[in-house]
Short mmCIF file of C-alpha atoms in Angstrom, two decimals:
data_model
loop_
_atom_site.label_atom_id
_atom_site.label_comp_id
_atom_site.label_asym_id
_atom_site.label_seq_id
_atom_site.Cartn_x
_atom_site.Cartn_y
_atom_site.Cartn_z
CA UNK A 409 39.27 -32.52 33.18
CA UNK A 410 42.21 -32.83 35.58
CA UNK A 411 44.57 -29.85 35.46
CA UNK A 412 48.08 -31.19 35.89
CA UNK A 413 49.96 -27.88 35.87
CA UNK A 414 50.83 -25.13 38.35
CA UNK A 415 51.47 -21.39 38.49
CA UNK A 416 55.09 -21.71 37.42
CA UNK A 417 53.87 -23.26 34.16
CA UNK A 418 51.48 -20.33 33.63
CA UNK A 419 54.25 -17.82 34.27
CA UNK A 420 56.43 -19.67 31.77
CA UNK A 421 53.61 -19.54 29.21
CA UNK A 422 53.07 -15.82 29.82
CA UNK A 423 56.78 -15.08 29.39
CA UNK A 424 57.04 -17.04 26.13
CA UNK A 425 53.82 -15.48 24.79
CA UNK A 426 55.27 -12.05 25.55
CA UNK A 427 58.85 -12.42 24.32
CA UNK A 428 58.32 -15.01 21.51
CA UNK A 429 61.79 -16.31 22.37
CA UNK A 430 62.75 -19.23 24.58
CA UNK A 431 65.99 -17.50 25.54
CA UNK A 432 64.35 -14.20 26.54
CA UNK A 433 61.43 -15.94 28.27
CA UNK A 434 63.76 -18.20 30.28
CA UNK A 435 65.75 -15.16 31.43
CA UNK A 436 62.53 -13.36 32.39
CA UNK A 437 61.40 -16.16 34.71
CA UNK A 438 64.96 -16.97 35.86
CA UNK A 439 65.17 -20.57 34.67
CA UNK A 440 67.08 -22.45 31.99
CA UNK A 441 65.73 -22.89 28.46
CA UNK A 442 65.29 -26.67 28.91
CA UNK A 443 63.32 -26.05 32.11
CA UNK A 444 61.14 -23.53 30.29
CA UNK A 445 60.51 -26.03 27.48
CA UNK A 446 59.48 -28.68 30.01
CA UNK A 447 57.00 -26.31 31.63
CA UNK A 448 55.46 -25.42 28.27
CA UNK A 449 55.25 -29.10 27.28
CA UNK A 450 53.62 -29.90 30.62
CA UNK A 451 51.03 -27.15 30.16
CA UNK A 452 50.23 -28.21 26.59
CA UNK A 453 49.89 -31.85 27.67
CA UNK A 454 47.57 -30.93 30.52
CA UNK A 455 45.38 -28.75 28.31
CA UNK A 456 45.46 -31.21 25.43
CA UNK A 457 46.26 -28.50 22.87
CA UNK A 458 49.31 -27.04 21.19
CA UNK A 459 49.85 -23.46 22.40
CA UNK A 460 52.92 -22.50 20.34
CA UNK A 461 54.21 -23.02 16.83
CA UNK A 462 57.98 -23.50 16.98
CA UNK A 463 60.41 -23.16 14.09
CA UNK A 464 64.16 -22.65 14.04
CA UNK A 465 63.61 -18.92 13.53
CA UNK A 466 60.57 -17.93 15.54
CA UNK A 467 57.99 -18.85 18.14
CA UNK A 468 54.34 -17.85 17.68
CA UNK A 469 51.05 -18.54 19.41
CA UNK A 470 48.61 -20.98 17.85
CA UNK A 471 44.93 -20.09 17.67
CA UNK A 472 44.41 -21.96 20.95
CA UNK A 473 47.38 -20.11 22.43
CA UNK A 474 46.00 -16.72 21.40
CA UNK A 475 42.69 -17.55 23.03
CA UNK A 476 44.33 -18.86 26.16
CA UNK A 477 46.81 -15.98 26.61
CA UNK A 478 44.44 -13.24 27.88
CA UNK A 479 42.69 -15.72 30.20
CA UNK A 480 45.97 -16.93 31.67
CA UNK A 481 47.13 -13.35 32.11
CA UNK A 482 43.91 -12.38 33.83
CA UNK A 483 44.13 -15.44 36.08
CA UNK A 484 47.64 -14.48 37.19
CA UNK A 485 46.64 -10.86 37.70
CA UNK A 486 43.62 -11.87 39.76
CA UNK A 487 45.75 -14.18 41.87
CA UNK A 488 48.42 -11.51 42.41
CA UNK A 489 45.72 -9.01 43.38
CA UNK A 490 44.10 -11.51 45.76
CA UNK A 491 47.45 -12.20 47.42
CA UNK A 492 48.17 -8.47 47.61
CA UNK A 493 44.88 -7.79 49.35
CA UNK A 494 45.40 -10.43 52.04
CA UNK A 495 46.91 -9.21 55.28
CA UNK A 496 47.74 -5.64 56.17
CA UNK A 497 45.91 -2.99 54.19
CA UNK A 498 48.82 -0.61 53.94
CA UNK A 499 52.59 -0.98 54.17
CA UNK A 500 52.74 -4.78 54.14
CA UNK A 501 50.65 -5.09 50.96
CA UNK A 502 52.41 -6.44 47.89
CA UNK A 503 51.39 -6.72 44.28
CA UNK A 504 51.68 -5.24 40.81
CA UNK A 505 49.64 -2.53 39.10
CA UNK A 506 50.14 -2.07 35.36
CA UNK A 507 49.17 1.19 33.65
CA UNK A 508 49.39 1.76 29.89
CA UNK A 509 49.81 5.40 28.95
CA UNK A 510 50.84 7.69 26.13
CA UNK A 511 54.31 9.12 26.94
CA UNK A 512 53.10 12.70 27.47
CA UNK A 513 50.53 11.47 30.00
CA UNK A 514 53.21 9.39 31.73
CA UNK A 515 55.32 12.53 32.06
CA UNK A 516 52.44 14.76 33.21
CA UNK A 517 50.28 12.50 35.37
CA UNK A 518 52.40 9.77 36.83
CA UNK A 519 55.60 10.82 38.68
CA UNK A 520 54.00 12.64 41.63
CA UNK A 521 51.10 10.19 41.82
CA UNK A 522 53.46 7.20 41.85
CA UNK A 523 55.52 8.84 44.59
CA UNK A 524 52.34 9.36 46.63
CA UNK A 525 51.19 5.79 45.99
CA UNK A 526 54.58 4.34 46.92
CA UNK A 527 54.56 6.22 50.23
CA UNK A 528 51.34 4.37 51.12
CA UNK A 529 52.16 1.01 49.50
CA UNK A 530 55.97 0.69 49.42
CA UNK A 531 55.88 -3.01 48.51
CA UNK A 532 53.61 -2.59 45.50
CA UNK A 533 55.31 -2.43 42.09
CA UNK A 534 53.98 -0.21 39.32
CA UNK A 535 54.65 -1.04 35.69
CA UNK A 536 54.17 1.66 33.03
CA UNK A 537 53.59 0.66 29.42
CA UNK A 538 54.35 3.93 27.65
CA UNK A 539 53.30 3.64 24.03
CA UNK A 540 51.04 5.10 21.35
CA UNK A 541 47.34 5.79 21.92
CA UNK A 542 46.31 2.73 19.90
CA UNK A 543 48.65 0.49 21.88
CA UNK A 544 47.25 1.87 25.14
CA UNK A 545 43.70 0.89 24.15
CA UNK A 546 44.92 -2.55 23.01
CA UNK A 547 46.77 -3.13 26.29
CA UNK A 548 43.62 -2.34 28.28
CA UNK A 549 41.31 -4.45 26.10
CA UNK A 550 43.64 -7.47 26.10
CA UNK A 551 44.24 -7.30 29.84
CA UNK A 552 47.93 -6.40 29.64
CA UNK A 553 47.17 -3.29 31.71
CA UNK A 554 44.78 -2.68 34.60
CA UNK A 555 43.80 0.63 33.02
CA UNK A 556 45.25 3.23 30.70
CA UNK A 557 45.88 6.95 30.27
CA UNK A 558 45.30 8.21 26.75
CA UNK A 559 43.33 10.73 24.76
CA UNK A 560 39.98 10.38 23.06
CA UNK A 561 39.91 8.70 19.69
CA UNK A 562 37.48 6.59 17.72
CA UNK A 563 34.87 5.06 20.08
CA UNK A 564 35.64 1.45 20.90
CA UNK A 565 33.22 -1.17 22.21
CA UNK A 566 33.59 -2.29 25.82
CA UNK A 567 35.92 0.62 26.61
CA UNK A 568 35.05 3.41 29.04
CA UNK A 569 36.78 6.81 28.86
CA UNK A 570 36.88 9.07 31.93
CA UNK A 571 38.02 12.59 30.92
CA UNK A 572 40.55 14.31 33.17
CA UNK A 573 42.28 17.14 31.30
CA UNK A 574 41.39 19.14 28.18
CA UNK A 575 44.41 20.73 26.55
CA UNK A 576 45.54 22.38 23.34
CA UNK A 577 48.53 21.78 21.09
CA UNK A 578 51.29 24.38 21.31
CA UNK A 579 54.34 25.24 19.22
CA UNK A 580 57.80 24.91 20.73
CA UNK A 581 61.08 26.38 19.54
CA UNK A 582 64.51 27.10 21.03
CA UNK A 583 64.87 30.30 23.06
CA UNK A 584 67.27 31.51 20.36
CA UNK A 585 64.76 31.00 17.51
CA UNK A 586 63.27 34.13 15.83
CA UNK A 587 59.77 32.94 16.83
CA UNK A 588 60.66 32.82 20.53
CA UNK A 589 59.63 36.46 20.98
CA UNK A 590 56.09 35.77 19.74
CA UNK A 591 53.18 34.70 21.99
CA UNK A 592 51.15 32.85 19.35
CA UNK A 593 51.41 31.37 15.89
CA UNK A 594 48.87 30.31 13.28
CA UNK A 595 49.23 26.88 11.74
CA UNK A 596 49.95 28.44 8.34
CA UNK A 597 52.78 30.43 9.92
CA UNK A 598 53.98 27.30 11.65
CA UNK A 599 54.35 25.47 8.34
CA UNK A 600 56.44 28.32 6.88
CA UNK A 601 59.33 27.33 9.16
CA UNK A 602 61.41 24.15 9.22
CA UNK A 603 59.57 21.78 11.52
CA UNK A 604 59.82 18.28 12.93
CA UNK A 605 56.70 16.15 12.91
CA UNK A 606 55.14 12.98 14.26
CA UNK A 607 54.80 9.92 12.02
CA UNK A 608 51.52 8.25 11.11
CA UNK A 609 51.79 5.62 13.84
CA UNK A 610 51.26 8.37 16.43
CA UNK A 611 47.78 8.99 17.79
CA UNK A 612 48.66 12.69 18.04
CA UNK A 613 49.51 12.72 14.32
CA UNK A 614 46.14 11.18 13.43
CA UNK A 615 44.31 13.75 15.56
CA UNK A 616 46.25 16.65 14.02
CA UNK A 617 45.78 15.38 10.46
CA UNK A 618 42.01 15.36 10.96
CA UNK A 619 41.91 18.81 12.57
CA UNK A 620 44.22 20.39 9.96
CA UNK A 621 42.84 18.70 6.86
CA UNK A 622 42.18 22.08 5.20
CA UNK A 623 45.72 23.38 5.67
CA UNK A 624 48.39 22.21 3.23
CA UNK A 625 51.98 22.55 4.54
CA UNK A 626 54.30 24.58 2.35
CA UNK A 627 57.10 22.08 2.98
CA UNK A 628 57.46 18.56 4.40
CA UNK A 629 58.79 18.07 7.89
CA UNK A 630 62.55 17.95 8.37
CA UNK A 631 62.24 14.75 10.40
CA UNK A 632 59.48 12.46 11.69
CA UNK A 633 59.43 10.51 14.93
CA UNK A 634 56.92 8.42 16.86
CA UNK A 635 57.01 9.99 20.32
CA UNK A 636 56.56 13.56 21.54
CA UNK A 637 59.53 13.23 23.92
CA UNK A 638 61.81 12.42 20.96
CA UNK A 639 60.29 15.32 19.05
CA UNK A 640 61.32 17.72 21.82
CA UNK A 641 64.87 16.39 21.64
CA UNK A 642 64.92 17.22 17.92
CA UNK A 643 63.79 20.78 18.67
CA UNK A 644 66.44 21.17 21.37
CA UNK A 645 69.03 20.10 18.77
CA UNK A 646 67.87 22.94 16.50
CA UNK A 647 66.37 20.80 13.72
CA UNK A 648 63.16 22.84 13.63
CA UNK A 649 60.07 23.84 15.56
CA UNK A 650 57.37 21.35 16.62
CA UNK A 651 53.73 21.08 17.70
CA UNK A 652 53.20 19.15 20.93
CA UNK A 653 50.44 18.69 23.53
CA UNK A 654 50.67 21.39 26.21
CA UNK A 655 51.19 18.83 28.97
CA UNK A 656 54.43 17.71 27.33
CA UNK A 657 56.04 20.95 28.50
CA UNK A 658 56.99 21.62 32.16
CA UNK A 659 54.57 23.94 33.97
CA UNK A 660 57.50 25.86 35.38
CA UNK A 661 58.99 26.48 31.94
CA UNK A 662 61.56 24.63 29.86
CA UNK A 663 65.23 25.60 30.28
CA UNK A 664 65.90 25.86 26.55
CA UNK A 665 62.53 25.89 24.73
CA UNK A 666 59.84 28.56 24.33
CA UNK A 667 56.11 27.80 24.04
CA UNK A 668 53.70 29.59 21.66
CA UNK A 669 49.93 29.21 21.36
CA UNK A 670 48.84 27.64 18.06
CA UNK A 671 45.74 29.19 16.48
CA UNK A 672 43.53 29.12 13.39
CA UNK A 673 42.48 26.58 14.41
CA UNK A 674 43.12 25.86 18.09
CA UNK A 675 43.45 22.05 18.16
CA UNK A 676 42.55 20.36 21.44
CA UNK A 677 42.58 16.88 22.88
CA UNK A 678 41.08 15.38 26.03
CA UNK A 679 43.24 13.09 28.14
CA UNK A 680 41.67 10.64 30.54
CA UNK A 681 41.50 7.16 31.99
CA UNK A 682 40.74 4.21 29.74
CA UNK A 683 39.35 0.99 31.19
CA UNK A 684 37.17 -1.92 30.20
CA UNK A 685 33.44 -1.46 30.76
CA UNK A 686 32.07 -3.71 33.47
CA UNK A 687 35.49 -4.91 34.64
CA UNK A 688 36.21 -4.16 38.28
CA UNK A 689 39.74 -3.05 39.08
CA UNK A 690 41.72 -4.72 41.83
CA UNK A 691 41.82 -2.76 45.08
CA UNK A 692 45.37 -1.54 44.42
CA UNK A 693 44.67 -0.52 40.81
CA UNK A 694 41.53 1.25 42.00
CA UNK A 695 43.55 3.13 44.62
CA UNK A 696 46.02 4.33 41.99
CA UNK A 697 43.20 5.33 39.64
CA UNK A 698 41.55 7.43 42.37
CA UNK A 699 44.85 9.13 43.17
CA UNK A 700 45.25 10.11 39.50
CA UNK A 701 41.70 11.47 39.38
CA UNK A 702 42.14 13.40 42.66
CA UNK A 703 45.43 14.90 41.52
CA UNK A 704 43.82 16.34 38.39
CA UNK A 705 40.49 17.59 39.74
CA UNK A 706 39.96 21.33 39.04
#
């Protein structure tokens, strides 16, 4: 079978598969919409299959398109990694490393490590996909990310978890809150105060619901949100107290929030690296992974 397409066609396909919009995809690859359409038509003609269903309202992948998408993405990633590894091993190297991570892990693990990595590889771009735990696993499995940073959940086939940090959940409240003078708080005491909570799309919420199944809150949460970082903003605004992973709080102390241990029970989670079993990382992704591991060794 003769392949009558090139890399620009694959990048056009990847953009349209990602954005599901000809306008957004064309902007992403810096071409006009007609040019994008021609590239997609050329790719479909060469492959002999229809990759997208197009209507006046939406664009979606066909079954063939869904099967082709992860392979095309992996092909482009492999090519980018191969190009990045040619030539000088340090400053002249270029490429892209994509890491999917839960927001608290992005805050705790990544800034200093990225700064260290950039000092060694200034021409390498790092893309962070900060999303929920389930999305992190999906990004790794589908090849959207080289590897991920998340916490343990239900075991998944073909996914390897490398533990890095074991931490507990803590309560946070404003410095002016009556609880700020306390050092610890039971979960039953926690629920006696107005609190803000995570919604059911959050991996943290699922973990907490399982661990606290025997404790019935005396009142519903004042507000629910998806991300821990948003939760902290709600606490800073005085809407209530919150339970967050310890790593979500600065080690040096928060300027306006106090931290209390949560007990009875102490709920813990383990944060680590998520990657596909048997899949070898590119050299650059492997370098970043090792820096993260080294930065968090006891």
